[in-house]
PDB file of C-alpha atoms and ligand atoms in Angstrom:
ATOM      1  CA  UNK X   1       6.607 -15.572  10.605  1.00  0.00           C
ATOM      2  CA  UNK X   2       9.831 -14.979   8.819  1.00  0.00           C
ATOM      3  CA  UNK X   3       8.948 -12.134   6.864  1.00  0.00           C
ATOM      4  CA  UNK X   4      10.715  -8.681   7.669  1.00  0.00           C
ATOM      5  CA  UNK X   5       9.927  -5.827   5.506  1.00  0.00           C
ATOM      6  CA  UNK X   6      13.196  -4.211   6.515  1.00  0.00           C
ATOM      7  CA  UNK X   7      14.903  -6.261   3.666  1.00  0.00           C
ATOM      8  CA  UNK X   8      12.629  -4.886   0.890  1.00  0.00           C
ATOM      9  CA  UNK X   9      12.065  -1.264   2.060  1.00  0.00           C
ATOM     10  CA  UNK X  10      11.872   1.236  -0.605  1.00  0.00           C
ATOM     11  CA  UNK X  11      11.901  -1.303  -3.415  1.00  0.00           C
ATOM     12  CA  UNK X  12       9.938  -0.926  -6.623  1.00  0.00           C
ATOM     13  CA  UNK X  13       6.891  -2.428  -4.958  1.00  0.00           C
ATOM     14  CA  UNK X  14       7.038   0.138  -1.972  1.00  0.00           C
ATOM     15  CA  UNK X  15       7.530   2.989  -4.667  1.00  0.00           C
ATOM     16  CA  UNK X  16       3.961   1.786  -6.300  1.00  0.00           C
ATOM     17  CA  UNK X  17       2.149   1.290  -3.039  1.00  0.00           C
ATOM     18  CA  UNK X  18       3.528   4.498  -1.152  1.00  0.00           C
ATOM     19  CA  UNK X  19       3.314   6.895  -4.068  1.00  0.00           C
ATOM     20  CA  UNK X  20      -0.354   5.713  -4.715  1.00  0.00           C
ATOM     21  CA  UNK X  21      -1.287   5.902  -1.271  1.00  0.00           C
ATOM     22  CA  UNK X  22       0.021   9.536  -0.625  1.00  0.00           C
ATOM     23  CA  UNK X  23      -2.115  10.525  -3.456  1.00  0.00           C
ATOM     24  CA  UNK X  24      -5.057   8.689  -2.503  1.00  0.00           C
ATOM     25  CA  UNK X  25      -4.848  10.245   0.958  1.00  0.00           C
ATOM     26  CA  UNK X  26      -4.259  13.426  -0.339  1.00  0.00           C
ATOM     27  CA  UNK X  27      -7.610  13.350  -2.611  1.00  0.00           C
ATOM     28  CA  UNK X  28      -9.717  11.928   0.395  1.00  0.00           C
ATOM     29  CA  UNK X  29      -8.791  14.843   2.545  1.00  0.00           C
ATOM     30  CA  UNK X  30      -9.869  17.202  -0.128  1.00  0.00           C
ATOM     31  CA  UNK X  31     -13.271  16.872   2.076  1.00  0.00           C
ATOM     32  CA  UNK X  32     -13.030  18.439   5.715  1.00  0.00           C
ATOM     33  CA  UNK X  33     -14.613  15.589   7.609  1.00  0.00           C
ATOM     34  CA  UNK X  34     -12.514  13.186   9.769  1.00  0.00           C
ATOM     35  CA  UNK X  35     -11.003  10.229   8.440  1.00  0.00           C
ATOM     36  CA  UNK X  36      -9.884   6.948   9.951  1.00  0.00           C
ATOM     37  CA  UNK X  37      -6.871   5.203   8.378  1.00  0.00           C
ATOM     38  CA  UNK X  38      -6.359   1.380   9.224  1.00  0.00           C
ATOM     39  CA  UNK X  39      -2.744  -0.113   8.298  1.00  0.00           C
ATOM     40  CA  UNK X  40      -3.587  -3.864   9.318  1.00  0.00           C
ATOM     41  CA  UNK X  41       0.098  -5.309   8.026  1.00  0.00           C
ATOM     42  CA  UNK X  42       1.918  -2.163   9.310  1.00  0.00           C
ATOM     43  CA  UNK X  43       5.540  -3.212   9.740  1.00  0.00           C
ATOM     44  CA  UNK X  44       7.776  -1.480  11.916  1.00  0.00           C
ATOM     45  CA  UNK X  45       7.232   2.072  10.480  1.00  0.00           C
ATOM     46  CA  UNK X  46      10.557   3.499   9.520  1.00  0.00           C
ATOM     47  CA  UNK X  47      13.402   1.657   7.948  1.00  0.00           C
ATOM     48  CA  UNK X  48      17.226   2.323   7.848  1.00  0.00           C
ATOM     49  CA  UNK X  49      18.364   2.075   4.451  1.00  0.00           C
ATOM     50  CA  UNK X  50      21.956   1.933   5.378  1.00  0.00           C
ATOM     51  CA  UNK X  51      21.248  -0.842   7.976  1.00  0.00           C
ATOM     52  CA  UNK X  52      22.315  -4.329   7.673  1.00  0.00           C
ATOM     53  CA  UNK X  53      19.150  -5.925   6.239  1.00  0.00           C
ATOM     54  CA  UNK X  54      18.609  -3.328   3.468  1.00  0.00           C
ATOM     55  CA  UNK X  55      22.076  -3.597   2.308  1.00  0.00           C
ATOM     56  CA  UNK X  56      22.097  -7.284   2.318  1.00  0.00           C
ATOM     57  CA  UNK X  57      19.661  -7.140  -0.215  1.00  0.00           C
ATOM     58  CA  UNK X  58      20.093  -3.523  -1.966  1.00  0.00           C
ATOM     59  CA  UNK X  59      16.574  -3.520  -3.315  1.00  0.00           C
ATOM     60  CA  UNK X  60      16.212   0.286  -2.829  1.00  0.00           C
ATOM     61  CA  UNK X  61      18.757   0.653  -5.720  1.00  0.00           C
ATOM     62  CA  UNK X  62      16.029  -0.698  -8.162  1.00  0.00           C
ATOM     63  CA  UNK X  63      13.094   1.498  -6.398  1.00  0.00           C
ATOM     64  CA  UNK X  64      13.517   4.609  -4.321  1.00  0.00           C
ATOM     65  CA  UNK X  65      16.943   5.280  -5.528  1.00  0.00           C
ATOM     66  CA  UNK X  66      16.044   5.216  -9.108  1.00  0.00           C
ATOM     67  CA  UNK X  67      13.837   8.263  -8.401  1.00  0.00           C
ATOM     68  CA  UNK X  68      16.504  10.091  -6.474  1.00  0.00           C
ATOM     69  CA  UNK X  69      16.838  13.084  -7.036  1.00  0.00           C
ATOM     70  CA  UNK X  70      13.127  13.303  -7.594  1.00  0.00           C
ATOM     71  CA  UNK X  71      12.158  13.484 -11.270  1.00  0.00           C
ATOM     72  CA  UNK X  72      10.346  17.075 -12.483  1.00  0.00           C
ATOM     73  CA  UNK X  73       7.458  17.437 -14.713  1.00  0.00           C
ATOM     74  CA  UNK X  74       3.968  15.640 -14.418  1.00  0.00           C
ATOM     75  CA  UNK X  75       5.433  12.754 -12.679  1.00  0.00           C
ATOM     76  CA  UNK X  76       7.485  14.830 -10.442  1.00  0.00           C
ATOM     77  CA  UNK X  77       4.104  16.370  -9.156  1.00  0.00           C
ATOM     78  CA  UNK X  78       2.471  13.056  -8.652  1.00  0.00           C
ATOM     79  CA  UNK X  79       5.409  11.718  -6.602  1.00  0.00           C
ATOM     80  CA  UNK X  80       5.728  14.881  -4.301  1.00  0.00           C
ATOM     81  CA  UNK X  81       2.898  14.050  -1.882  1.00  0.00           C
ATOM     82  CA  UNK X  82       5.032  10.970  -1.142  1.00  0.00           C
ATOM     83  CA  UNK X  83       8.766  11.965  -1.831  1.00  0.00           C
ATOM     84  CA  UNK X  84       8.318  15.348   0.529  1.00  0.00           C
ATOM     85  CA  UNK X  85       7.811  13.222   3.405  1.00  0.00           C
ATOM     86  CA  UNK X  86      10.730  10.824   2.443  1.00  0.00           C
ATOM     87  CA  UNK X  87      12.855  13.978   2.309  1.00  0.00           C
ATOM     88  CA  UNK X  88      11.270  15.570   5.415  1.00  0.00           C
ATOM     89  CA  UNK X  89      12.259  12.207   7.393  1.00  0.00           C
ATOM     90  CA  UNK X  90      15.789  13.051   6.239  1.00  0.00           C
ATOM     91  CA  UNK X  91      16.057  16.410   7.368  1.00  0.00           C
ATOM     92  CA  UNK X  92      14.817  18.225   4.021  1.00  0.00           C
ATOM     93  CA  UNK X  93      15.212  17.995   0.307  1.00  0.00           C
ATOM     94  CA  UNK X  94      18.814  17.710  -0.396  1.00  0.00           C
ATOM     95  CA  UNK X  95      20.467  15.700  -3.314  1.00  0.00           C
ATOM     96  CA  UNK X  96      21.956  12.891  -1.153  1.00  0.00           C
ATOM     97  CA  UNK X  97      20.135   9.738  -1.062  1.00  0.00           C
ATOM     98  CA  UNK X  98      17.689   9.290   1.839  1.00  0.00           C
ATOM     99  CA  UNK X  99      18.898   6.917   4.700  1.00  0.00           C
ATOM    100  CA  UNK X 100      15.869   6.513   6.456  1.00  0.00           C
ATOM    101  CA  UNK X 101      12.589   5.420   4.599  1.00  0.00           C
ATOM    102  CA  UNK X 102       8.910   6.107   6.014  1.00  0.00           C
ATOM    103  CA  UNK X 103       7.127   2.681   5.856  1.00  0.00           C
ATOM    104  CA  UNK X 104       3.239   2.857   5.359  1.00  0.00           C
ATOM    105  CA  UNK X 105       2.621   3.820   9.352  1.00  0.00           C
ATOM    106  CA  UNK X 106       4.948   6.734   9.114  1.00  0.00           C
ATOM    107  CA  UNK X 107       3.919   7.954   5.740  1.00  0.00           C
ATOM    108  CA  UNK X 108       0.070   7.938   7.053  1.00  0.00           C
ATOM    109  CA  UNK X 109       1.090   9.693  10.092  1.00  0.00           C
ATOM    110  CA  UNK X 110       2.912  12.588   8.308  1.00  0.00           C
ATOM    111  CA  UNK X 111      -0.628  12.918   6.357  1.00  0.00           C
ATOM    112  CA  UNK X 112      -2.681  12.820   9.266  1.00  0.00           C
ATOM    113  CA  UNK X 113      -4.683  16.172   9.709  1.00  0.00           C
ATOM    114  CA  UNK X 114      -5.482  17.090  13.244  1.00  0.00           C
ATOM    115  CA  UNK X 115      -9.161  15.446  12.793  1.00  0.00           C
ATOM    116  CA  UNK X 116      -7.790  12.178  11.371  1.00  0.00           C
ATOM    117  CA  UNK X 117      -6.952   9.017  13.510  1.00  0.00           C
ATOM    118  CA  UNK X 118      -4.578   6.025  12.579  1.00  0.00           C
ATOM    119  CA  UNK X 119      -4.995   2.610  13.604  1.00  0.00           C
ATOM    120  CA  UNK X 120      -2.051   0.271  13.356  1.00  0.00           C
ATOM    121  CA  UNK X 121      -2.072  -3.759  13.619  1.00  0.00           C
ATOM    122  CA  UNK X 122       1.052  -5.958  13.335  1.00  0.00           C
ATOM    123  CA  UNK X 123       1.566  -9.321  14.451  1.00  0.00           C
ATOM    124  CA  UNK X 124       5.381  -9.459  14.583  1.00  0.00           C
ATOM    125  CA  UNK X 125       6.825  -9.065  18.127  1.00  0.00           C
ATOM    126  CA  UNK X 126       9.697  -6.846  17.324  1.00  0.00           C
ATOM    127  CA  UNK X 127       7.849  -4.900  14.722  1.00  0.00           C
ATOM    128  CA  UNK X 128       5.183  -4.253  16.755  1.00  0.00           C
ATOM    129  CA  UNK X 129       7.253  -3.119  19.561  1.00  0.00           C
ATOM    130  CA  UNK X 130       8.720  -0.731  17.259  1.00  0.00           C
ATOM    131  CA  UNK X 131       5.678   0.732  16.376  1.00  0.00           C
ATOM    132  CA  UNK X 132       4.764   1.092  20.200  1.00  0.00           C
ATOM    133  CA  UNK X 133       8.003   2.692  20.972  1.00  0.00           C
ATOM    134  CA  UNK X 134       7.429   5.105  17.954  1.00  0.00           C
ATOM    135  CA  UNK X 135       3.442   5.770  18.250  1.00  0.00           C
ATOM    136  CA  UNK X 136       2.570   4.385  21.804  1.00  0.00           C
ATOM    137  CA  UNK X 137       2.200   8.066  23.273  1.00  0.00           C
ATOM    138  CA  UNK X 138       0.947   9.407  20.089  1.00  0.00           C
ATOM    139  CA  UNK X 139      -2.857  10.547  20.732  1.00  0.00           C
ATOM    140  CA  UNK X 140      -3.806  10.140  16.855  1.00  0.00           C
ATOM    141  CA  UNK X 141      -2.538   6.619  16.735  1.00  0.00           C
ATOM    142  CA  UNK X 142      -3.569   3.338  18.155  1.00  0.00           C
ATOM    143  CA  UNK X 143      -1.225   0.244  17.969  1.00  0.00           C
ATOM    144  CA  UNK X 144      -2.470  -3.235  18.424  1.00  0.00           C
ATOM    145  CA  UNK X 145      -0.592  -6.600  18.320  1.00  0.00           C
ATOM    146  CA  UNK X 146      -3.295  -8.248  16.311  1.00  0.00           C
ATOM    147  CA  UNK X 147      -3.889 -10.552  13.397  1.00  0.00           C
ATOM    148  CA  UNK X 148      -4.478  -8.145  10.241  1.00  0.00           C
ATOM    149  CA  UNK X 149      -6.936 -10.577   8.797  1.00  0.00           C
ATOM    150  CA  UNK X 150      -9.156 -10.876  11.873  1.00  0.00           C
ATOM    151  CA  UNK X 151      -8.755  -7.220  12.515  1.00  0.00           C
ATOM    152  CA  UNK X 152     -10.150  -6.227   9.048  1.00  0.00           C
ATOM    153  CA  UNK X 153     -13.904  -7.086   9.470  1.00  0.00           C
ATOM    154  CA  UNK X 154     -13.552  -6.425  13.276  1.00  0.00           C
ATOM    155  CA  UNK X 155     -12.564  -2.879  12.894  1.00  0.00           C
ATOM    156  CA  UNK X 156     -14.923  -1.789  10.118  1.00  0.00           C
ATOM    157  CA  UNK X 157     -16.857   0.778   9.867  1.00  0.00           C
ATOM    158  CA  UNK X 158     -14.748   2.918  11.921  1.00  0.00           C
ATOM    159  CA  UNK X 159     -16.925   5.832  13.874  1.00  0.00           C
ATOM    160  CA  UNK X 160     -15.596   8.438  11.505  1.00  0.00           C
ATOM    161  CA  UNK X 161     -17.508   6.375   8.650  1.00  0.00           C
ATOM    162  CA  UNK X 162     -14.996   7.718   6.249  1.00  0.00           C
ATOM    163  CA  UNK X 163     -11.608   6.439   5.763  1.00  0.00           C
ATOM    164  CA  UNK X 164      -9.367   3.988   4.195  1.00  0.00           C
ATOM    165  CA  UNK X 165      -7.870   0.515   5.100  1.00  0.00           C
ATOM    166  CA  UNK X 166      -4.494  -0.740   3.756  1.00  0.00           C
ATOM    167  CA  UNK X 167      -4.021  -4.180   3.556  1.00  0.00           C
ATOM    168  CA  UNK X 168      -0.410  -5.267   2.839  1.00  0.00           C
ATOM    169  CA  UNK X 169       0.257  -8.773   4.135  1.00  0.00           C
ATOM    170  CA  UNK X 170       3.664 -10.671   3.254  1.00  0.00           C
ATOM    171  CA  UNK X 171       1.965 -13.610   1.269  1.00  0.00           C
ATOM    172  CA  UNK X 172       4.361 -15.601   2.876  1.00  0.00           C
ATOM    173  CA  UNK X 173       2.005 -18.453   3.782  1.00  0.00           C
ATOM    174  CA  UNK X 174       0.004 -19.908   1.119  1.00  0.00           C
ATOM    175  CA  UNK X 175      -3.355 -19.416   3.004  1.00  0.00           C
ATOM    176  CA  UNK X 176      -2.867 -15.553   2.999  1.00  0.00           C
ATOM    177  CA  UNK X 177      -4.559 -15.247  -0.501  1.00  0.00           C
ATOM    178  CA  UNK X 178      -7.744 -17.168   0.739  1.00  0.00           C
ATOM    179  CA  UNK X 179      -7.922 -15.289   4.314  1.00  0.00           C
ATOM    180  CA  UNK X 180      -7.545 -11.973   2.374  1.00  0.00           C
ATOM    181  CA  UNK X 181     -10.341 -12.797   0.137  1.00  0.00           C
ATOM    182  CA  UNK X 182     -12.644 -13.855   3.108  1.00  0.00           C
ATOM    183  CA  UNK X 183     -11.772 -10.996   5.195  1.00  0.00           C
ATOM    184  CA  UNK X 184     -12.319  -8.555   2.427  1.00  0.00           C
ATOM    185  CA  UNK X 185     -15.511  -9.984   1.648  1.00  0.00           C
ATOM    186  CA  UNK X 186     -16.707  -9.501   5.371  1.00  0.00           C
ATOM    187  CA  UNK X 187     -15.332  -5.971   5.835  1.00  0.00           C
ATOM    188  CA  UNK X 188     -17.132  -5.047   2.445  1.00  0.00           C
ATOM    189  CA  UNK X 189     -20.433  -6.368   3.836  1.00  0.00           C
ATOM    190  CA  UNK X 190     -20.142  -4.533   7.065  1.00  0.00           C
ATOM    191  CA  UNK X 191     -18.790  -1.231   5.447  1.00  0.00           C
ATOM    192  CA  UNK X 192     -19.385  -0.922   1.576  1.00  0.00           C
ATOM    193  CA  UNK X 193     -18.399   2.518   1.256  1.00  0.00           C
ATOM    194  CA  UNK X 194     -14.955   2.282   2.746  1.00  0.00           C
ATOM    195  CA  UNK X 195     -11.808   2.786   0.463  1.00  0.00           C
ATOM    196  CA  UNK X 196      -9.490  -0.414   0.975  1.00  0.00           C
ATOM    197  CA  UNK X 197      -6.259  -0.694  -0.837  1.00  0.00           C
ATOM    198  CA  UNK X 198      -4.772  -4.140  -1.172  1.00  0.00           C
ATOM    199  CA  UNK X 199      -1.191  -4.576  -2.384  1.00  0.00           C
ATOM    200  CA  UNK X 200      -0.226  -7.964  -3.952  1.00  0.00           C
ATOM    201  CA  UNK X 201       2.702  -9.572  -5.882  1.00  0.00           C
ATOM    202  CA  UNK X 202       3.019 -10.660  -9.184  1.00  0.00           C
ATOM    203  CA  UNK X 203       4.780 -13.816 -10.096  1.00  0.00           C
ATOM    204  CA  UNK X 204       2.736 -15.905 -12.448  1.00  0.00           C
ATOM    205  CA  UNK X 205       0.109 -13.705 -13.647  1.00  0.00           C
ATOM    206  CA  UNK X 206      -2.305 -16.458 -14.687  1.00  0.00           C
ATOM    207  CA  UNK X 207      -2.293 -17.868 -11.206  1.00  0.00           C
ATOM    208  CA  UNK X 208      -3.782 -14.787  -9.720  1.00  0.00           C
ATOM    209  CA  UNK X 209      -7.030 -15.489 -11.936  1.00  0.00           C
ATOM    210  CA  UNK X 210      -8.947 -17.464  -9.494  1.00  0.00           C
ATOM    211  CA  UNK X 211      -8.063 -15.194  -6.516  1.00  0.00           C
ATOM    212  CA  UNK X 212      -9.138 -11.955  -8.724  1.00  0.00           C
ATOM    213  CA  UNK X 213     -12.325 -13.602  -9.861  1.00  0.00           C
ATOM    214  CA  UNK X 214     -13.084 -14.328  -5.837  1.00  0.00           C
ATOM    215  CA  UNK X 215     -12.408 -10.539  -5.158  1.00  0.00           C
ATOM    216  CA  UNK X 216     -14.878  -9.787  -7.960  1.00  0.00           C
ATOM    217  CA  UNK X 217     -17.556 -11.540  -6.187  1.00  0.00           C
ATOM    218  CA  UNK X 218     -16.776  -9.884  -2.843  1.00  0.00           C
ATOM    219  CA  UNK X 219     -16.635  -6.460  -4.249  1.00  0.00           C
ATOM    220  CA  UNK X 220     -19.355  -6.248  -6.984  1.00  0.00           C
ATOM    221  CA  UNK X 221     -19.168  -2.564  -7.479  1.00  0.00           C
ATOM    222  CA  UNK X 222     -16.106  -0.349  -8.158  1.00  0.00           C
ATOM    223  CA  UNK X 223     -13.153  -2.628  -7.763  1.00  0.00           C
ATOM    224  CA  UNK X 224     -10.082  -1.149  -9.481  1.00  0.00           C
ATOM    225  CA  UNK X 225      -6.919  -2.972 -10.537  1.00  0.00           C
ATOM    226  CA  UNK X 226      -3.349  -1.314 -11.261  1.00  0.00           C
ATOM    227  CA  UNK X 227      -0.459  -3.373 -12.101  1.00  0.00           C
ATOM    228  CA  UNK X 228       3.002  -2.640 -12.852  1.00  0.00           C
ATOM    229  CA  UNK X 229       5.340  -5.163 -14.383  1.00  0.00           C
ATOM    230  CA  UNK X 230       9.217  -5.134 -14.582  1.00  0.00           C
ATOM    231  CA  UNK X 231       9.793  -7.520 -17.473  1.00  0.00           C
ATOM    232  CA  UNK X 232       8.216  -8.898 -20.593  1.00  0.00           C
ATOM    233  CA  UNK X 233       9.113 -12.404 -19.600  1.00  0.00           C
ATOM    234  CA  UNK X 234       7.308 -13.481 -16.437  1.00  0.00           C
ATOM    235  CA  UNK X 235       8.558 -16.768 -15.366  1.00  0.00           C
ATOM    236  CA  UNK X 236       6.715 -17.902 -12.197  1.00  0.00           C
ATOM    237  CA  UNK X 237       9.738 -18.216  -9.954  1.00  0.00           C
ATOM    238  CA  UNK X 238      10.590 -14.341  -9.787  1.00  0.00           C
ATOM    239  CA  UNK X 239       8.795 -11.409  -8.645  1.00  0.00           C
ATOM    240  CA  UNK X 240       7.753  -9.895 -11.842  1.00  0.00           C
ATOM    241  CA  UNK X 241       5.647  -7.131 -10.719  1.00  0.00           C
ATOM    242  CA  UNK X 242       3.008  -5.882  -8.314  1.00  0.00           C
ATOM    243  CA  UNK X 243      -0.565  -4.758  -8.274  1.00  0.00           C
ATOM    244  CA  UNK X 244      -2.695  -2.627  -6.030  1.00  0.00           C
ATOM    245  CA  UNK X 245      -6.687  -3.356  -5.831  1.00  0.00           C
ATOM    246  CA  UNK X 246      -8.591  -0.169  -4.974  1.00  0.00           C
ATOM    247  CA  UNK X 247     -12.058  -0.493  -3.687  1.00  0.00           C
ATOM    248  CA  UNK X 248     -14.339   2.612  -3.737  1.00  0.00           C
ATOM    249  CA  UNK X 249     -11.427   4.918  -5.303  1.00  0.00           C
ATOM    250  CA  UNK X 250     -12.198   8.537  -5.542  1.00  0.00           C
ATOM    251  CA  UNK X 251     -13.912   9.874  -8.669  1.00  0.00           C
ATOM    252  CA  UNK X 252     -11.369   9.846 -11.575  1.00  0.00           C
ATOM    253  CA  UNK X 253      -8.720   8.515  -9.349  1.00  0.00           C
ATOM    254  CA  UNK X 254      -8.303   5.984 -12.189  1.00  0.00           C
ATOM    255  CA  UNK X 255      -6.967   8.601 -14.398  1.00  0.00           C
ATOM    256  CA  UNK X 256      -4.183   9.547 -11.857  1.00  0.00           C
ATOM    257  CA  UNK X 257      -3.218   5.959 -11.175  1.00  0.00           C
ATOM    258  CA  UNK X 258      -2.938   5.588 -15.019  1.00  0.00           C
ATOM    259  CA  UNK X 259      -0.574   8.550 -15.262  1.00  0.00           C
ATOM    260  CA  UNK X 260       1.502   7.663 -12.210  1.00  0.00           C
ATOM    261  CA  UNK X 261       2.122   4.094 -13.128  1.00  0.00           C
ATOM    262  CA  UNK X 262       3.062   4.916 -16.927  1.00  0.00           C
ATOM    263  CA  UNK X 263       5.369   7.453 -15.626  1.00  0.00           C
ATOM    264  CA  UNK X 264       7.143   4.991 -13.229  1.00  0.00           C
ATOM    265  CA  UNK X 265       7.238   1.933 -14.972  1.00  0.00           C
ATOM    266  CA  UNK X 266      10.248   3.132 -17.387  1.00  0.00           C
ATOM    267  CA  UNK X 267      12.127   4.164 -14.376  1.00  0.00           C
ATOM    268  CA  UNK X 268      11.625   1.112 -12.706  1.00  0.00           C
ATOM    269  CA  UNK X 269      11.584  -1.549 -15.743  1.00  0.00           C
ATOM    270  CA  UNK X 270      14.540  -4.348 -15.594  1.00  0.00           C
ATOM    271  CA  UNK X 271      13.728  -5.477 -19.193  1.00  0.00           C
ATOM    272  CA  UNK X 272      10.279  -4.375 -20.751  1.00  0.00           C
ATOM    273  CA  UNK X 273       7.300  -4.775 -18.844  1.00  0.00           C
ATOM    274  CA  UNK X 274       3.938  -2.868 -18.855  1.00  0.00           C
ATOM    275  CA  UNK X 275       1.154  -1.233 -16.702  1.00  0.00           C
ATOM    276  CA  UNK X 276      -2.531  -2.021 -16.499  1.00  0.00           C
ATOM    277  CA  UNK X 277      -5.170  -0.177 -15.155  1.00  0.00           C
ATOM    278  CA  UNK X 278      -8.615  -1.408 -15.368  1.00  0.00           C
ATOM    279  CA  UNK X 279     -12.058  -1.715 -13.734  1.00  0.00           C
ATOM    280  CA  UNK X 280     -12.552  -5.292 -12.199  1.00  0.00           C
ATOM    281  CA  UNK X 281     -16.221  -4.558 -11.310  1.00  0.00           C
ATOM    282  CA  UNK X 282     -18.249  -1.373 -11.742  1.00  0.00           C
ATOM    283  CA  UNK X 283     -16.661   1.879 -13.145  1.00  0.00           C
ATOM    284  CA  UNK X 284     -16.675   5.613 -12.424  1.00  0.00           C
ATOM    285  CA  UNK X 285     -20.460   5.911 -12.677  1.00  0.00           C
ATOM    286  CA  UNK X 286     -20.908   8.881 -10.178  1.00  0.00           C
ATOM    287  CA  UNK X 287     -18.890  11.504  -8.422  1.00  0.00           C
ATOM    288  CA  UNK X 288     -18.073   9.909  -5.035  1.00  0.00           C
ATOM    289  CA  UNK X 289     -15.928  10.531  -2.126  1.00  0.00           C
TER     290      UNK X 289
HETATM  291  N1  SAM Z 301       2.746  -2.065   5.330  1.00  0.00           N
HETATM  292  C1  SAM Z 301       4.270  -1.873   5.401  1.00  0.00           C
HETATM  293  C2  SAM Z 301       4.732  -0.723   4.589  1.00  0.00           C
HETATM  294  O1  SAM Z 301       4.023  -0.640   3.351  1.00  0.00           O
HETATM  295  O2  SAM Z 301       5.746  -0.120   5.293  1.00  0.00           O
HETATM  296  C3  SAM Z 301       4.909  -3.159   5.061  1.00  0.00           C
HETATM  297  C4  SAM Z 301       4.236  -4.418   5.579  1.00  0.00           C
HETATM  298  S1  SAM Z 301       5.137  -5.801   5.238  1.00  0.00           S
HETATM  299  C5  SAM Z 301       4.731  -6.237   3.627  1.00  0.00           C
HETATM  300  C6  SAM Z 301       3.940  -7.117   6.119  1.00  0.00           C
HETATM  301  C7  SAM Z 301       3.888  -6.970   7.699  1.00  0.00           C
HETATM  302  O3  SAM Z 301       2.687  -7.649   8.015  1.00  0.00           O
HETATM  303  C8  SAM Z 301       5.087  -7.566   8.148  1.00  0.00           C
HETATM  304  O4  SAM Z 301       5.628  -6.432   9.158  1.00  0.00           O
HETATM  305  C9  SAM Z 301       4.529  -8.892   9.042  1.00  0.00           C
HETATM  306  O5  SAM Z 301       5.354  -8.924  10.160  1.00  0.00           O
HETATM  307  C10 SAM Z 301       3.202  -8.392   9.141  1.00  0.00           C
HETATM  308  N2  SAM Z 301       2.363  -9.642   9.372  1.00  0.00           N
HETATM  309  C11 SAM Z 301       2.348 -10.754   8.818  1.00  0.00           C
HETATM  310  N3  SAM Z 301       1.265 -11.747   9.063  1.00  0.00           N
HETATM  311  C12 SAM Z 301       0.364 -10.904   9.859  1.00  0.00           C
HETATM  312  C13 SAM Z 301      -0.901 -11.001  10.219  1.00  0.00           C
HETATM  313  N4  SAM Z 301      -1.421 -12.008  10.239  1.00  0.00           N
HETATM  314  N5  SAM Z 301      -1.557  -9.856  11.033  1.00  0.00           N
HETATM  315  C14 SAM Z 301      -0.655  -8.681  11.291  1.00  0.00           C
HETATM  316  N6  SAM Z 301       0.565  -8.475  10.673  1.00  0.00           N
HETATM  317  C15 SAM Z 301       1.003  -9.358   9.815  1.00  0.00           C
END
């Protein structure tokens, strides 16, 4: 395992993932019942954007820093549930650029209500140790040094019976695509009403077609795809964009995602690009969670 997210923290992909995640959590919390959040490829939790790893790649320049100070208007409103927590981690909403960046565990922790719970899994020794230092004494958070693909079907359904699973592997090994499809299929069979969010990179879009076909079969009802690309030309050697797959998103969340991605795309674009939000299976046929 060589992947370290510290080199990529707050890049365009984190912007898409974390902005959407905060909105989704906010929607799920419209109901009072307790929620379980499972973040199975958690990373270390908090990143130092002035640290060596982040400075080496400078990826936040084309991500979070393009949104700082935060935009106003409709997009600003949609980014607020996420960016307020970025600002809070940095001591409030100032105009200076954030030094610290909340990864998904820290963002989710900050979004928890007293009745909610967070389960983190991370396999990398140093990142797992960082999680234990940060959340080890936190009564609302459980930290596992565990394989996320194995944990995914094993940990669902959570006792709360309502909640969200974030599946955000590094796609460093070729077999991760297959492991993810199999694990999601098993998890969905065990817990078909759970909300699952899968992040994935887009290099060659045509190479994704068979994998998306497998996920369609695994999730025959209510699988939503949201993609954002940064370029018109999409050579397979570079990261051209990223996508989110949402299983059982809340009623009408599709509209929120569409406005979010359309607003973000021109701010994150490198040379052209586009957004796509579409149901891969099913649709919003009934008011749900
Ligand atoms: N979710 C994090 C966030 O948004 O802040 C970023 C996660 S990063 C993309 C992927 C993480 O998965 C890395 O920290 C890596 O060490 C970890 N990882 C890789 N393979 C894993 C596995 N099989 N099980 C659990 N964690 C794994």
